[in-house]
Amino acid sequence: MRRIIILAAPALLASCGQAGDGYAFDGAEFERRSQPVTVVEHASLHDLRAAAPDEAHVQGRDLMGFSYLRPDGCEIHVTDLRKSAARSWLGHEMTHCVYGRWHK
């Protein structure tokens, strides 16, 4: 099964333009994809980064979450939502589930 890895950022994505996470919405890979979403919580940022595939680690960016887009759904990886600011990262990753790769 083919998987696409989507990189993360540290803040909630605004609907367009530059958001607090430092990313701009450069254009959707697809339009409003609808599928099941699974959220995987990691106990710490260290654990999340250790679980991420090599290609998710981009030089110059601190990995704060990542997503897998699959034909049958989307899987979002963030740190424990009860203990951190991961709730804002969840919004960024959810936008990938809906629109795919939308930032460079």
Rosetta silent file (secondary structure, phi, psi, omega in degrees, C-alpha in Angstrom):
SEQUENCE: MRRIIILAAPALLASCGQAGDGYAFDGAEFERRSQPVTVVEHASLHDLRAAAPDEAHVQGRDLMGFSYLRPDGCEIHVTDLRKSAARSWLGHEMTHCVYGRWHK
SCORE:     score description
SCORE:     0.000 S_00000001
   1 L     0.000  132.281 -178.110    0.000    0.000    0.000 S_00000001
   2 L   -79.036  134.178  177.733    1.405    3.378   -0.983 S_00000001
   3 L  -121.519  144.891  173.887    1.873    5.909    1.798 S_00000001
   4 E  -115.556  128.223  179.105    2.585    9.611    1.551 S_00000001
   5 E   -95.632  130.440  179.188    4.362   11.214    4.475 S_00000001
   6 E  -112.589  133.787 -178.839    3.365   14.739    5.334 S_00000001
   7 E   -83.291  161.078 -174.385    5.615   16.904    7.482 S_00000001
   8 L  -111.195  177.120  176.210    4.441   18.873   10.467 S_00000001
   9 L  -150.824  163.799 -169.759    4.748   22.307   12.021 S_00000001
  10 L   -87.364   12.278  179.055    4.307   23.714   15.501 S_00000001
  11 L  -151.478  168.301 -177.563    1.086   25.729   15.317 S_00000001
  12 L   -66.765  136.248  179.336   -2.450   25.789   14.012 S_00000001
  13 L   -80.254  131.395  172.307   -2.870   26.455   10.317 S_00000001
  14 L   -77.836  167.234 -174.798   -4.987   29.438    9.338 S_00000001
  15 L   -67.135  -24.598  176.734   -7.393   28.972    6.443 S_00000001
  16 L  -161.654  167.492  177.847   -5.070   30.740    3.999 S_00000001
  17 L    72.154 -163.796 -178.668   -1.901   32.799    3.807 S_00000001
  18 E   -78.852  129.873  179.222    0.897   32.733    6.368 S_00000001
  19 L  -109.248  174.251 -179.554   -0.042   31.146    9.683 S_00000001
  20 L   -63.461  -14.422  179.996    1.619   31.156   13.073 S_00000001
  21 L   -84.799   -2.580  179.233    3.365   27.893   12.204 S_00000001
  22 L    86.938    2.653 -179.782    5.497   29.604    9.579 S_00000001
  23 L  -106.704  145.170  173.426    3.854   27.802    6.660 S_00000001
  24 E  -106.338  146.769  176.654    1.836   29.352    3.864 S_00000001
  25 L   -77.757  100.010 -174.380   -0.989   27.538    2.144 S_00000001
  26 L   -86.547   -7.105 -179.262    0.652   27.115   -1.274 S_00000001
  27 L   132.941  142.323 -176.905   -2.185   25.125   -2.852 S_00000001
  28 L   -76.607  143.273  172.176   -3.990   21.881   -2.251 S_00000001
  29 L   -73.693  -35.618  174.414   -2.728   18.555   -3.571 S_00000001
  30 L  -148.438  168.795 -175.804   -6.385   17.523   -3.809 S_00000001
  31 L  -103.147  119.469  171.561   -9.678   19.120   -2.817 S_00000001
  32 L    41.793   62.948  176.422  -11.423   18.234    0.430 S_00000001
  33 L   -68.584  135.825  179.515  -10.619   14.577    0.714 S_00000001
  34 L  -118.146  121.654  179.905  -12.985   12.780    3.067 S_00000001
  35 L  -163.330  166.270  176.818  -11.788    9.635    4.852 S_00000001
  36 L   -62.854  144.923  178.047  -11.365    8.173    8.340 S_00000001
  37 E  -122.274  131.963  175.410   -8.690    9.850   10.488 S_00000001
  38 E  -113.929  134.408  176.948   -6.717    8.102   13.221 S_00000001
  39 E  -108.225  125.426  177.179   -4.716   10.089   15.780 S_00000001
  40 E  -108.354  119.096  178.855   -1.647    8.438   17.295 S_00000001
  41 E   -97.000  136.517  175.633   -0.383   10.123   20.453 S_00000001
  42 E  -109.461  144.240 -174.699    3.233    9.777   21.556 S_00000001
  43 L   -62.086  -29.837 -177.616    4.217   10.235   25.200 S_00000001
  44 L  -149.071  166.398  175.988    6.914   12.796   24.394 S_00000001
  45 H   -63.964  -36.375  176.794    8.422   14.790   21.568 S_00000001
  46 H   -59.803  -46.596  179.156   11.445   12.492   21.746 S_00000001
  47 H   -63.217  -41.859  179.025    9.207    9.443   21.225 S_00000001
  48 H   -60.819  -48.258 -178.597    7.362   11.114   18.331 S_00000001
  49 H   -65.031  -35.054  177.656   10.608   12.016   16.575 S_00000001
  50 H   -67.522  -30.973 -178.463   12.001    8.519   17.119 S_00000001
  51 H   -81.734  -17.055 -176.188    8.856    7.025   15.525 S_00000001
  52 L   -73.056  142.458  175.370    8.985    9.288   12.469 S_00000001
  53 L   -66.364  156.269 -177.367   10.389    7.907    9.222 S_00000001
  54 H   -52.523  -41.307 -176.083   13.726    9.356    8.080 S_00000001
  55 H   -68.901  -11.874  176.621   12.139   11.414    5.310 S_00000001
  56 H   -79.678  -17.479 -179.771   10.022   13.285    7.874 S_00000001
  57 L   -87.824  107.533 -177.557   13.141   14.832    9.386 S_00000001
  58 L  -107.081  129.260  179.919   13.845   17.984    7.360 S_00000001
  59 L   -58.864  134.558  178.981   16.996   19.967    7.972 S_00000001
  60 L    89.088   -4.264  178.681   16.256   23.348    9.527 S_00000001
  61 L  -126.837  137.711  174.074   12.839   22.331   10.908 S_00000001
  62 L   -87.468  120.166  179.994   11.966   20.807   14.259 S_00000001
  63 L   -69.161  122.392 -178.514    9.575   17.910   13.684 S_00000001
  64 L  -117.716   -6.063  179.584    6.474   18.455   15.822 S_00000001
  65 L   173.898  168.100  175.987    4.110   15.956   14.184 S_00000001
  66 E  -158.286  163.767 -178.735    3.565   14.072   10.947 S_00000001
  67 E  -134.633  149.455  170.712    0.812   12.425    8.927 S_00000001
  68 E  -113.288  125.218  172.149    0.434    9.429    6.662 S_00000001
  69 E   -99.273  126.272  179.475   -2.077    9.714    3.835 S_00000001
  70 E  -126.661  160.341  178.482   -3.326    6.349    2.663 S_00000001
  71 L   -57.900  -28.963 -176.404   -6.029    5.395    0.172 S_00000001
  72 L  -102.605    7.051  178.633   -8.213    4.191    3.064 S_00000001
  73 E   158.493 -171.511 -177.501   -7.599    7.036    5.527 S_00000001
  74 E  -132.653  139.597  179.381   -5.196    9.363    7.253 S_00000001
  75 E  -121.395  119.907 -179.009   -3.026    8.778   10.326 S_00000001
  76 E  -104.072  133.367  177.295   -1.864   11.782   12.363 S_00000001
  77 E  -115.239  121.938  177.180    1.060   11.526   14.809 S_00000001
  78 E  -140.833  172.233  173.863    1.387   14.129   17.578 S_00000001
  79 E   -78.543  171.329 -177.635    2.522   14.201   21.201 S_00000001
  80 L   -51.511  118.297 -175.802    0.084   13.537   24.044 S_00000001
  81 L   -66.532  -18.946  179.491   -2.723   16.060   23.569 S_00000001
  82 L   -83.220  -19.293 -170.651   -3.276   16.356   27.340 S_00000001
  83 L  -112.967   -2.478 -171.589    0.291   17.378   28.153 S_00000001
  84 L  -149.010 -177.252  176.295    1.423   19.733   25.424 S_00000001
  85 L   -81.860   16.739 -177.333    0.549   22.255   22.766 S_00000001
  86 H   -60.242  -20.538  178.678   -0.011   19.344   20.383 S_00000001
  87 H   -59.309  -33.952  177.680   -3.652   20.379   20.040 S_00000001
  88 H   -74.932  -34.692  177.527   -2.529   23.165   17.708 S_00000001
  89 H   -66.417  -31.322  178.228   -0.295   20.778   15.724 S_00000001
  90 H   -58.406  -38.908  177.694   -3.304   18.535   15.324 S_00000001
  91 H   -63.957  -41.068  177.944   -4.974   21.274   13.244 S_00000001
  92 H   -62.205  -47.939 -178.627   -1.973   21.522   10.933 S_00000001
  93 H   -67.320  -36.321  177.819   -1.878   17.766   10.409 S_00000001
  94 H   -62.901  -35.267  177.562   -5.649   17.553    9.923 S_00000001
  95 H   -62.713  -34.333  174.429   -5.304   20.081    7.102 S_00000001
  96 H   -65.118  -39.578  179.167   -2.931   17.626    5.412 S_00000001
  97 H   -61.395  -34.808 -177.403   -5.566   14.903    5.745 S_00000001
  98 H   -83.616  -40.216 -173.147   -8.091   17.151    3.999 S_00000001
  99 H  -117.676   -4.047 -179.960   -5.882   18.816    1.350 S_00000001
 100 L    78.439 -145.663 -179.161   -2.718   16.697    1.101 S_00000001
 101 L   -80.240  107.351 -176.042    0.646   18.366    0.561 S_00000001
 102 L  -117.163   -3.128  175.168   -0.151   22.069    0.675 S_00000001
 103 L  -132.154  159.956 -178.622    3.144   23.612    1.773 S_00000001
 104 L   -82.190    0.000    0.000    6.717   23.358    0.573 S_00000001
